[in-house]
Coordinates of C-alpha atoms in Angstrom, one line a residue:
M1 CA 110.7 103.8 102.3
C2 CA 114.2 105.0 101.2
G3 CA 117.5 103.7 99.9
I4 CA 120.7 103.3 101.9
A5 CA 124.1 102.7 101.0
G6 CA 127.9 102.8 102.8
S7 CA 131.2 101.5 103.1
T8 CA 133.9 101.2 105.5
R9 CA 136.2 102.7 102.8
T10 CA 134.9 105.8 101.4
N11 CA 134.6 109.8 101.5
P12 CA 132.1 112.1 101.1
E13 CA 132.3 112.1 97.3
L14 CA 131.8 108.4 97.0
L15 CA 128.6 108.8 99.5
Q16 CA 127.3 111.7 97.5
A17 CA 127.5 109.5 94.1
M18 CA 125.8 106.6 95.7
N19 CA 123.0 108.9 97.1
A20 CA 123.0 110.3 93.7
A21 CA 122.6 106.7 91.9
M22 CA 119.7 105.8 94.2
A23 CA 117.8 109.3 94.5
H24 CA 114.9 107.9 92.6
R25 CA 114.2 105.7 95.8
G26 CA 114.3 108.8 98.0
P27 CA 113.6 111.7 96.1
D28 CA 112.4 114.2 99.3
A29 CA 115.9 114.3 100.9
Q30 CA 119.5 112.8 100.5
A31 CA 122.2 112.9 103.3
I32 CA 125.3 111.2 104.1
W33 CA 127.3 110.8 107.7
H34 CA 131.4 110.1 107.2
E35 CA 134.0 109.8 109.9
N36 CA 137.6 108.4 109.3
G37 CA 136.6 106.8 106.2
V38 CA 133.3 105.0 107.4
G39 CA 130.2 106.5 106.0
L40 CA 126.5 105.9 105.6
A41 CA 123.9 107.7 102.7
H42 CA 120.5 107.6 102.8
A43 CA 118.1 108.9 100.1
R44 CA 114.6 109.5 102.1
L45 CA 111.1 109.0 100.8
A46 CA 109.1 110.5 103.8
I47 CA 106.2 108.6 104.9
I48 CA 106.3 108.5 108.5
D49 CA 107.2 112.1 110.1
L50 CA 107.4 114.1 107.4
T51 CA 109.6 116.7 109.3
P52 CA 113.4 116.8 109.7
G53 CA 113.0 114.9 113.0
G54 CA 112.9 111.9 110.8
A55 CA 115.9 112.5 108.6
Q56 CA 118.4 110.0 108.2
P57 CA 121.4 108.6 109.0
M58 CA 120.2 109.2 112.5
A59 CA 122.9 109.1 115.4
S60 CA 122.0 107.9 118.8
P61 CA 121.4 110.6 121.8
C62 CA 124.9 109.2 123.5
G63 CA 126.5 109.3 120.0
R64 CA 127.6 105.8 119.6
W65 CA 125.5 103.8 117.0
V66 CA 124.2 105.6 113.7
I67 CA 121.8 104.0 111.6
A68 CA 120.4 104.1 107.8
F69 CA 117.1 102.2 107.7
N70 CA 114.9 101.5 104.5
G71 CA 111.4 100.3 105.0
E72 CA 108.6 100.7 107.6
I73 CA 108.1 99.8 111.1
Y74 CA 104.6 99.2 111.2
N75 CA 104.0 98.4 115.1
H76 CA 106.6 101.5 115.9
H77 CA 103.9 103.0 118.0
H78 CA 103.7 99.9 120.2
L79 CA 107.3 99.6 120.6
R80 CA 107.7 103.6 121.2
A81 CA 105.3 103.0 124.1
E82 CA 107.0 99.7 125.6
L83 CA 110.4 101.8 125.2
E84 CA 108.9 105.2 127.1
A85 CA 107.8 102.7 130.0
V86 CA 111.3 102.0 130.6
G87 CA 112.6 105.2 130.2
E88 CA 113.2 106.2 127.0
H89 CA 112.6 109.7 125.8
F90 CA 112.1 110.7 122.0
S91 CA 112.7 113.6 120.0
S92 CA 110.8 112.6 116.8
T93 CA 107.5 110.6 115.9
S94 CA 109.4 108.5 113.1
D95 CA 109.5 104.7 113.2
T96 CA 113.3 105.3 112.6
E97 CA 114.1 106.8 115.9
V98 CA 112.0 103.7 117.7
L99 CA 114.1 101.2 115.7
L100 CA 117.5 102.8 116.9
R101 CA 116.3 102.9 120.3
L102 CA 115.3 99.4 120.0
L103 CA 118.8 98.1 118.5
M104 CA 120.5 100.0 121.3
R105 CA 118.9 98.2 124.2
G106 CA 118.6 94.6 122.6
G107 CA 121.1 94.3 119.8
K108 CA 119.9 91.7 117.3
H109 CA 117.4 90.3 119.6
G110 CA 115.4 93.5 119.2
L111 CA 114.7 92.1 115.7
D112 CA 112.1 89.6 117.3
K113 CA 109.9 92.4 118.0
L114 CA 109.7 94.1 114.7
I115 CA 106.5 94.1 112.4
G116 CA 107.6 95.4 109.2
M117 CA 109.6 95.5 105.8
F118 CA 113.0 96.9 106.4
A119 CA 117.1 96.8 105.2
L120 CA 119.1 98.6 107.7
A121 CA 122.7 99.4 108.7
L122 CA 123.9 100.0 112.1
W123 CA 127.5 101.3 112.6
D124 CA 128.8 101.2 116.1
R125 CA 131.3 104.0 116.7
R126 CA 132.7 102.6 119.9
D127 CA 133.3 99.0 118.5
Q128 CA 134.0 100.1 115.1
S129 CA 131.5 97.3 113.9
L130 CA 128.6 97.2 111.2
L131 CA 125.3 95.1 111.4
L132 CA 123.4 94.6 108.2
V133 CA 119.9 93.2 108.4
R134 CA 117.1 92.3 106.1
D135 CA 113.5 91.9 107.1
R136 CA 112.1 88.3 107.2
L137 CA 110.7 87.9 103.8
G138 CA 113.1 89.7 101.8
V139 CA 110.6 92.7 101.0
K140 CA 113.3 95.2 101.2
P141 CA 116.6 94.5 99.2
L142 CA 120.1 94.6 100.5
V143 CA 123.4 93.7 98.5
W144 CA 126.7 93.8 100.0
A145 CA 130.4 93.3 98.7
S146 CA 133.9 92.6 100.8
L147 CA 136.3 95.0 99.8
P148 CA 140.4 94.5 98.8
D149 CA 141.4 95.9 102.3
G150 CA 139.1 93.7 104.3
G151 CA 136.5 96.3 104.2
I152 CA 132.7 96.0 103.3
A153 CA 130.3 98.2 101.2
F154 CA 126.3 97.5 100.8
A155 CA 123.5 99.2 99.3
S156 CA 119.7 98.9 98.7
E157 CA 120.7 98.3 94.6
I158 CA 123.5 96.9 92.7
D159 CA 124.0 99.9 90.6
T160 CA 124.5 101.9 93.6
L161 CA 127.1 99.5 95.2
R162 CA 128.6 99.6 91.8
R163 CA 129.8 102.9 92.5
Q164 CA 132.5 101.6 95.3
P165 CA 136.1 101.0 93.5
G166 CA 137.6 97.6 94.5
L167 CA 134.6 95.4 93.6
D168 CA 135.1 92.2 91.6
L169 CA 132.4 92.4 89.3
G170 CA 133.3 89.3 87.2
L171 CA 130.6 87.1 85.6
D172 CA 129.4 84.4 88.1
R173 CA 128.7 81.5 85.9
Q174 CA 127.2 79.8 88.4
A175 CA 124.6 82.7 89.3
L176 CA 124.3 83.0 85.2
S177 CA 123.0 79.3 85.1
E178 CA 120.4 79.9 88.0
Y179 CA 119.3 83.3 86.3
L180 CA 118.3 80.7 83.1
A181 CA 117.0 78.3 85.6
C182 CA 114.6 80.9 87.5
L183 CA 114.6 83.8 85.3
Y184 CA 116.0 85.7 88.3
V185 CA 119.4 85.2 90.4
P186 CA 118.5 83.7 93.7
A187 CA 120.0 85.2 96.8
P188 CA 122.7 85.3 98.0
R189 CA 124.4 85.6 94.4
T190 CA 124.1 88.2 91.7
L191 CA 125.6 88.1 88.4
H192 CA 128.6 90.0 89.8
A193 CA 131.4 87.4 91.4
G194 CA 132.0 90.0 94.1
I195 CA 128.4 91.2 95.0
H196 CA 125.9 89.2 97.2
K197 CA 122.2 89.6 98.4
L198 CA 121.7 89.3 102.2
L199 CA 119.3 86.4 102.6
P200 CA 115.7 87.2 103.9
G201 CA 115.5 87.0 107.7
H202 CA 119.2 87.1 107.9
W203 CA 121.7 89.4 109.7
L204 CA 125.6 90.1 108.8
E205 CA 128.0 91.5 111.2
W206 CA 131.2 93.2 110.2
K207 CA 134.3 94.1 112.6
D208 CA 138.0 94.1 111.8
G209 CA 137.6 92.4 108.5
A210 CA 135.9 89.5 109.8
I211 CA 132.2 88.7 108.3
T212 CA 129.6 86.6 110.6
T213 CA 126.1 86.1 109.4
G214 CA 122.9 84.4 111.0
S215 CA 119.5 84.1 110.6
Y216 CA 117.0 85.3 112.9
W217 CA 113.5 83.9 111.6
A218 CA 112.5 81.6 108.7
P219 CA 109.0 80.6 107.5
A220 CA 108.1 76.9 108.8
Y221 CA 105.3 75.4 106.9
T222 CA 105.1 72.1 108.9
G223 CA 101.1 71.5 108.8
E224 CA 101.0 70.0 112.3
R225 CA 97.7 71.7 113.5
S226 CA 94.3 69.8 112.3
I227 CA 91.6 72.3 112.5
S228 CA 88.4 72.9 110.5
L229 CA 88.1 75.4 107.5
D230 CA 85.7 77.6 109.9
E231 CA 88.5 77.5 112.9
A232 CA 91.2 78.6 110.6
A233 CA 89.3 81.5 109.2
E234 CA 88.5 82.6 112.5
E235 CA 92.4 82.5 113.7
V236 CA 93.3 84.4 110.3
L237 CA 90.7 87.0 110.1
P238 CA 91.8 89.0 112.9
L239 CA 95.9 88.2 112.1
L240 CA 94.8 89.7 108.4
D241 CA 92.8 92.5 109.8
S242 CA 96.0 93.7 112.0
A243 CA 98.0 93.5 109.2
V244 CA 96.2 95.5 107.0
R245 CA 95.4 98.1 109.8
L246 CA 99.4 98.6 110.6
R247 CA 100.2 98.9 107.0
M248 CA 97.6 101.9 106.7
V249 CA 99.6 103.6 109.3
A250 CA 101.3 106.7 107.6
D251 CA 101.5 110.7 107.7
V252 CA 100.6 110.6 104.0
E253 CA 97.4 109.1 101.8
V254 CA 97.6 105.4 101.3
G255 CA 95.6 103.4 98.8
C256 CA 95.5 100.0 97.1
F257 CA 96.2 98.3 93.9
L258 CA 93.0 96.0 93.2
S259 CA 92.9 93.4 90.3
G260 CA 89.4 92.1 91.2
G261 CA 90.8 88.8 92.3
I262 CA 90.7 87.5 95.8
D263 CA 93.7 88.4 97.1
S264 CA 93.6 92.4 96.6
S265 CA 89.7 92.2 96.8
V266 CA 90.2 91.1 100.7
I267 CA 92.7 94.0 101.3
A268 CA 90.5 96.5 99.7
A269 CA 87.6 95.3 101.7
L270 CA 89.7 95.4 104.8
M271 CA 91.2 98.9 104.3
S272 CA 87.5 100.3 103.4
R273 CA 86.1 98.7 106.6
A274 CA 89.2 100.2 108.9
A275 CA 88.5 103.6 107.0
K276 CA 85.0 103.8 107.8
E277 CA 85.2 102.6 111.5
S278 CA 88.0 105.5 111.8
G279 CA 86.1 108.1 110.0
A280 CA 89.0 108.2 107.5
P281 CA 88.0 109.4 103.6
P282 CA 87.1 106.5 101.4
V283 CA 90.3 104.3 100.4
R284 CA 91.5 104.9 96.8
S285 CA 92.0 102.1 94.8
F286 CA 93.9 101.3 91.2
T287 CA 93.6 99.1 88.5
M288 CA 95.2 98.6 85.1
T289 CA 93.3 98.0 82.0
F290 CA 94.2 96.1 78.8
D291 CA 92.9 96.4 75.3
E292 CA 93.3 92.5 75.1
P293 CA 90.2 91.1 76.8
A294 CA 92.1 87.9 78.2
Y295 CA 94.4 90.1 80.2
D296 CA 91.5 92.7 81.5
E297 CA 90.2 92.6 84.5
R298 CA 88.4 96.3 84.8
V299 CA 85.0 94.8 85.1
A300 CA 85.8 92.3 88.2
A301 CA 87.5 95.2 89.8
R302 CA 84.8 97.9 89.4
A303 CA 82.5 95.2 91.1
V304 CA 84.8 95.0 94.0
A305 CA 85.5 98.8 94.1
E306 CA 81.6 99.2 94.3
H307 CA 80.8 97.0 97.2
V308 CA 83.4 97.9 99.4
G309 CA 83.4 101.6 98.7
T310 CA 86.7 102.7 97.5
I311 CA 87.2 105.8 95.1
H312 CA 88.7 103.7 92.0
T313 CA 90.7 104.8 89.5
E314 CA 91.3 102.8 86.0
L315 CA 94.8 103.0 84.6
P316 CA 95.2 102.1 81.2
A317 CA 98.3 100.4 80.2
R318 CA 100.5 102.3 78.0
P319 CA 101.4 101.0 74.2
G320 CA 105.3 100.4 73.9
V321 CA 105.8 99.4 77.3
T322 CA 108.3 97.1 76.0
D323 CA 110.5 100.3 75.4
L324 CA 111.4 100.1 79.1
L325 CA 113.4 97.1 78.8
D326 CA 117.1 98.6 79.5
D327 CA 115.5 101.2 81.7
M328 CA 114.0 98.1 83.6
V329 CA 117.7 96.0 83.3
R330 CA 119.4 99.4 84.9
A331 CA 116.9 99.6 88.0
F332 CA 117.5 95.8 88.7
G333 CA 121.3 96.1 88.6
E334 CA 121.2 92.5 86.6
P335 CA 119.2 90.5 84.4
F336 CA 115.5 90.0 85.7
G337 CA 113.4 87.8 83.4
N338 CA 109.7 88.3 84.5
P339 CA 108.1 90.5 82.0
T340 CA 105.4 91.4 84.6
A341 CA 107.9 93.7 86.0
L342 CA 107.2 96.3 83.2
L343 CA 103.5 96.4 83.9
I344 CA 104.4 96.7 87.7
H345 CA 106.4 99.9 86.6
D346 CA 103.7 101.3 84.1
L347 CA 101.2 100.7 87.0
S348 CA 103.7 102.5 89.5
T349 CA 104.3 105.0 87.6
S350 CA 100.5 106.2 86.9
A351 CA 99.4 105.4 90.5
R352 CA 102.3 107.7 91.8
Q353 CA 100.6 110.8 90.3
H354 CA 98.1 110.0 92.9
L355 CA 99.8 108.9 95.9
K356 CA 103.1 107.6 98.1
V357 CA 102.1 104.1 99.4
A358 CA 100.0 101.3 98.1
L359 CA 98.8 98.0 99.6
V360 CA 99.2 95.0 97.4
G361 CA 98.4 91.5 97.3
D362 CA 101.5 89.7 96.6
G363 CA 102.0 87.0 98.7
G364 CA 98.6 85.7 98.8
D365 CA 99.4 82.5 96.8
E366 CA 102.3 81.7 98.6
V367 CA 100.6 81.8 101.9
F368 CA 97.4 80.3 101.4
A369 CA 98.6 77.8 98.5
G370 CA 96.8 79.5 95.2
Y371 CA 99.2 78.1 92.4
P372 CA 98.1 75.3 89.8
R373 CA 101.1 73.5 91.0
H374 CA 100.2 73.4 94.6
H375 CA 97.3 71.5 93.4
G376 CA 99.5 69.2 90.7
G377 CA 101.8 68.4 93.7
L378 CA 98.9 66.6 95.6
L379 CA 97.7 65.3 92.5
A380 CA 101.3 63.8 91.9
E381 CA 101.4 62.3 95.2
R382 CA 98.4 60.0 94.3
Y383 CA 99.4 59.6 90.6
R384 CA 102.6 57.9 92.1
R385 CA 100.8 55.6 94.7
L386 CA 97.8 54.4 92.1
L387 CA 100.2 53.8 88.8
P388 CA 103.4 51.9 88.6
G389 CA 106.7 53.4 87.7
P390 CA 106.7 51.6 84.1
L391 CA 103.1 53.0 83.2
R392 CA 104.6 56.5 84.5
A393 CA 107.5 56.2 82.6
L394 CA 105.3 55.4 79.5
A395 CA 102.9 58.3 80.1
G396 CA 106.1 60.7 80.4
T397 CA 107.5 59.4 77.0
A398 CA 104.1 60.0 75.4
A399 CA 103.6 63.4 76.9
Q400 CA 106.4 64.8 74.6
L401 CA 103.6 64.4 71.7
I402 CA 101.4 66.8 73.3
P403 CA 100.9 69.8 71.7
E404 CA 101.3 73.4 73.3
S405 CA 99.7 77.0 72.6
T406 CA 101.6 79.9 71.8
S407 CA 98.7 82.3 72.7
G408 CA 99.1 81.9 76.5
R409 CA 96.9 78.9 77.1
H410 CA 98.8 77.0 79.8
A411 CA 96.6 73.8 80.2
W412 CA 98.2 71.5 77.5
R413 CA 101.9 72.5 78.7
R414 CA 101.0 72.0 82.5
A415 CA 99.8 68.3 81.6
R416 CA 103.0 67.8 79.6
E417 CA 105.1 68.7 82.3
F418 CA 102.9 67.0 84.9
L419 CA 103.2 63.3 82.8
S420 CA 106.9 64.2 82.1
A421 CA 108.0 64.7 85.6
G422 CA 105.8 61.3 86.8
T423 CA 109.1 59.3 87.4
L424 CA 111.3 61.9 89.1
P425 CA 111.7 62.3 92.9
A426 CA 109.6 65.0 94.5
D427 CA 112.2 67.9 94.7
Q428 CA 113.2 67.4 91.1
M429 CA 109.7 67.2 90.1
Y430 CA 108.8 70.3 91.7
A431 CA 111.9 71.9 90.2
S432 CA 111.0 71.0 86.8
W433 CA 107.6 72.7 87.0
V434 CA 108.9 76.0 88.4
E435 CA 112.4 76.4 86.6
Y436 CA 112.8 77.4 82.9
F437 CA 115.6 76.5 81.2
D438 CA 116.3 72.9 82.4
P439 CA 119.6 71.1 83.4
E440 CA 119.9 69.7 79.7
E441 CA 119.0 73.0 78.1
R442 CA 121.7 74.9 80.3
R443 CA 124.3 72.3 79.9
A444 CA 124.1 73.0 76.5
M445 CA 123.8 76.4 76.6
L446 CA 126.7 77.2 79.0
G447 CA 129.1 74.3 77.6
L448 CA 129.2 72.5 80.8
D449 CA 130.6 68.9 81.1
T450 CA 128.0 68.2 83.5
L451 CA 124.4 68.8 84.4
P452 CA 124.2 72.1 86.6
S453 CA 122.4 71.9 89.9
R454 CA 118.6 72.8 90.6
P455 CA 118.5 75.7 92.9
I456 CA 114.8 74.9 93.6
A457 CA 115.0 71.3 94.3
D458 CA 117.8 71.9 96.6
L459 CA 115.3 74.4 98.7
Y460 CA 112.7 71.7 98.4
R461 CA 114.9 69.0 100.0
Q462 CA 115.7 71.1 102.8
A463 CA 111.7 71.9 103.7
P464 CA 111.0 70.9 107.6
S465 CA 108.1 69.0 106.6
A466 CA 107.8 65.9 104.0
S467 CA 104.2 67.0 103.2
A468 CA 104.4 67.9 99.6
L469 CA 102.0 71.1 100.0
D470 CA 104.1 72.2 102.9
A471 CA 107.6 71.6 101.1
M472 CA 106.0 73.4 98.0
Q473 CA 105.1 76.3 99.8
Q474 CA 108.1 76.2 102.0
T475 CA 110.1 76.4 98.7
D476 CA 108.2 79.4 97.2
L477 CA 108.3 81.5 100.2
L478 CA 112.2 81.0 100.2
S479 CA 112.5 81.3 96.2
F480 CA 110.0 82.6 94.2
L481 CA 108.5 85.1 96.5
P482 CA 111.8 87.2 97.4
G483 CA 113.6 86.1 94.4
N484 CA 111.0 87.0 91.8
L485 CA 107.6 89.0 92.9
L486 CA 109.0 90.5 96.1
S487 CA 112.2 91.9 93.8
Y488 CA 110.1 93.0 90.8
G489 CA 107.9 95.1 93.1
D490 CA 110.4 97.0 94.8
A491 CA 112.5 97.8 92.1
M492 CA 109.9 99.2 89.6
S493 CA 107.8 100.7 92.2
M494 CA 110.8 102.3 94.1
A495 CA 112.3 103.7 90.3
V496 CA 109.4 105.9 90.6
A497 CA 109.3 106.6 94.4
L498 CA 106.1 104.4 95.1
E499 CA 106.1 102.5 98.5
L500 CA 104.2 98.9 98.3
R501 CA 103.2 97.5 101.5
H502 CA 102.5 93.7 101.7
P503 CA 99.7 92.6 104.4
F504 CA 99.8 88.9 103.3
L505 CA 103.4 88.9 104.2
D506 CA 103.0 89.6 108.2
H507 CA 104.7 87.0 109.6
R508 CA 102.3 86.5 112.5
L509 CA 100.0 85.4 109.8
I510 CA 102.6 83.1 107.8
D511 CA 103.6 81.4 111.5
C512 CA 99.8 80.9 112.3
V513 CA 99.1 79.6 108.4
G514 CA 102.2 77.4 108.3
R515 CA 101.3 75.5 111.2
M516 CA 97.8 74.7 110.0
A517 CA 97.6 71.1 108.3
A518 CA 97.7 70.9 104.6
A519 CA 94.4 69.2 104.3
T520 CA 92.8 72.4 106.1
R521 CA 94.9 74.7 103.9
F522 CA 93.7 72.9 100.6
A523 CA 90.3 71.7 101.8
G524 CA 88.1 72.0 98.6
G525 CA 90.9 73.7 96.4
K526 CA 93.4 76.2 96.3
K527 CA 93.5 79.6 98.7
A528 CA 90.6 77.7 100.9
I529 CA 91.4 79.4 104.1
L530 CA 91.5 82.9 102.4
K531 CA 88.3 82.1 100.6
Q532 CA 86.6 81.0 103.7
V533 CA 87.8 84.5 105.2
A534 CA 86.7 86.3 102.0
R535 CA 83.2 85.0 102.5
R536 CA 82.6 86.9 105.5
L537 CA 83.7 90.2 103.6
L538 CA 82.7 89.7 100.3
P539 CA 79.6 88.5 97.7
S540 CA 80.4 84.6 96.4
H541 CA 80.5 85.9 92.7
I542 CA 83.7 87.9 93.4
I543 CA 85.1 85.1 95.3
D544 CA 84.5 82.5 92.8
R545 CA 85.4 84.1 89.7
P546 CA 88.3 82.6 87.5
K547 CA 91.7 84.2 88.2
L548 CA 93.3 85.8 85.3
G549 CA 96.8 86.6 87.0
F550 CA 98.4 90.0 86.4
N551 CA 100.7 88.8 83.4
P552 CA 101.6 90.6 80.0
P553 CA 100.7 89.3 76.7
M554 CA 104.1 88.2 75.9
G555 CA 103.3 85.9 73.0
V556 CA 101.8 88.9 71.1
W557 CA 104.5 91.2 72.1
L558 CA 107.4 88.7 70.6
K559 CA 105.3 88.4 67.3
T560 CA 104.6 92.5 67.4
D561 CA 106.6 95.0 69.6
L562 CA 109.7 92.7 70.2
A563 CA 109.5 90.9 66.8
T564 CA 112.8 93.2 65.9
M565 CA 114.5 93.0 69.0
V566 CA 114.6 89.3 68.8
A567 CA 116.1 89.4 65.2
E568 CA 118.7 92.1 65.8
R569 CA 119.8 91.1 69.6
L570 CA 119.4 87.1 69.5
T571 CA 122.1 86.5 67.2
R572 CA 124.9 84.1 67.1
A573 CA 127.8 87.1 67.6
R574 CA 125.8 88.5 70.5
M575 CA 125.2 85.3 72.2
G576 CA 128.6 84.4 71.8
E577 CA 129.8 87.1 73.5
L578 CA 127.7 86.2 76.6
G579 CA 129.4 82.7 76.5
L580 CA 126.3 80.8 75.0
D581 CA 126.0 78.2 72.5
W582 CA 124.3 79.4 69.6
T583 CA 123.2 75.9 68.3
A584 CA 120.9 75.6 71.5
I585 CA 119.6 79.1 71.4
A586 CA 118.8 78.4 67.6
R587 CA 117.0 75.4 68.3
L588 CA 114.7 76.8 70.8
L589 CA 113.8 79.8 68.7
A590 CA 113.1 77.8 66.1
E591 CA 110.4 75.4 67.9
H592 CA 109.0 78.8 69.2
Q593 CA 108.6 80.6 66.1
G594 CA 107.6 77.3 64.7
G595 CA 104.8 76.9 67.1
R596 CA 106.0 73.9 68.5
R597 CA 106.7 75.2 71.9
D598 CA 105.7 78.1 73.8
H599 CA 109.3 79.6 74.8
S600 CA 108.2 83.4 75.0
L601 CA 109.7 83.6 78.6
K602 CA 112.8 82.2 77.7
V603 CA 113.3 84.5 74.6
W604 CA 112.3 87.3 77.0
A605 CA 114.9 86.1 79.6
L606 CA 117.8 86.3 76.6
L607 CA 116.9 89.7 75.5
V608 CA 116.8 90.5 79.1
L609 CA 120.6 88.9 79.4
E610 CA 121.6 90.5 76.2
A611 CA 120.5 93.9 77.3
W612 CA 122.1 93.6 80.7
E613 CA 125.6 92.5 79.2
R614 CA 125.5 95.3 76.4
G615 CA 124.8 97.9 79.6
Q616 CA 127.9 96.4 81.3
K617 CA 129.8 98.2 78.7
Q618 CA 128.3 101.7 78.9
P619 CA 130.3 104.1 80.9

């Protein structure tokens, strides 16, 4: 796990500046490679092969290729054996050398063999060409920009890339609209017009000023296999067990985050089983605790830890975490409106005092259909069939009268959203549930003449299956997962040089589950397959307990820690500098403060946007 950067128009001083900007990602070593204006920079967090043999940028023995790589290749031992069988000889035990040799022999075709998380840059000195690649699910970030002379620059982080002269750092108004919709900027855009995100599962090639891109993998929830729940569990368990074991391979200690929910509990159980079978020391697990009982899961996490046999540590959430707002914005390099990022930063900071690597349960909801909206989408199919359009329209109008809690309880809000979207097409309905500022709000705030597009609806329409559950999960894997969960996981953990690994995002597992029928995936409710797997590892009281979710008490924060910040920063003048209409924002604040609507996340998103814009003015 590291940070990478580079450019076809650079010098050693610029490369050193890029490395300094991302040193938090790789505090163990920083190095550069430079030749004729082309250069690569690498900040190293040593996890596999801690010796100088794993140092980067790494050149091939023949000298033709140079690689800078961020991430881990979990199946590097297997690939090494395959390459040795065809004559390759290795000088280190690093996965970087295996990756380099694989790409030397197979080019982009070698990507199909990889099991891992990665963002890589491969420079071909003979052809004077650059290959950029991002892993299948988008665990590791990679941003790039065209240069005025036709060159290209790239980096793991936006703030690092901004060191490169000649970039178009103007505001992308379409990206701003999409930020307000999703509370993150969906790839391939960033809020800077000239900086782009490489899409998950994609590659980019640059040569002589020409750029070509392509995809080498994408999830495909097509649900064509009708099998029983027991058969599904029989197929999934060994794949998940393999995913966990591969992600435990490291030359440093590996632990896990444990909330007490089913996702992290299954991972902890499989890790403990693997450790016992190999004779390794017990796994270490970590839970964040809260003073607010509605958000605290310490009792459930303790029960899981005791059952599976981890060495468990409770890490109290520190007071005043909202003070990290400006630091959080700098880590992302653009606005990011999910406040859970602050909790991940706090948890990562505390856990990093104990280890370098932690397995996490992110992706379980997307892969196994665990969100309330997945249930809502299936209910909506029946609702549309059973209730005529005029009655649904009447219900939608009446739904606006449904009261709403501002204390974090979402049942009434979900009922209102379900009924309000009853007459919309399926893609618009799902977008209305997932997006935050709706098109009408964005049109008013941005002063647009027409309604802006809905990025989530666009993805939903492109899904390869007409099944509601297939389309919802496919959309989540391409939007909410990489743009939200994985984005804050990487930015906040790497801010303190902690590596997070994600067993549920093993592409072999996703390929398997995606082919299973929706009726199997939702047999009896959310996460049916994962629960069936869990029953072979954990007692029922752990599996069937209600889910809390890892979310901050935003409603409480806005009334306490953040109240002064809202008053000082969300003003007519400051919003005007952002190009936002004050009338629309004042209405939103009045509704929230009057208790008529829970706009907590929207208010937070505006605070984040203001902090980002203010930061752009600072040197």
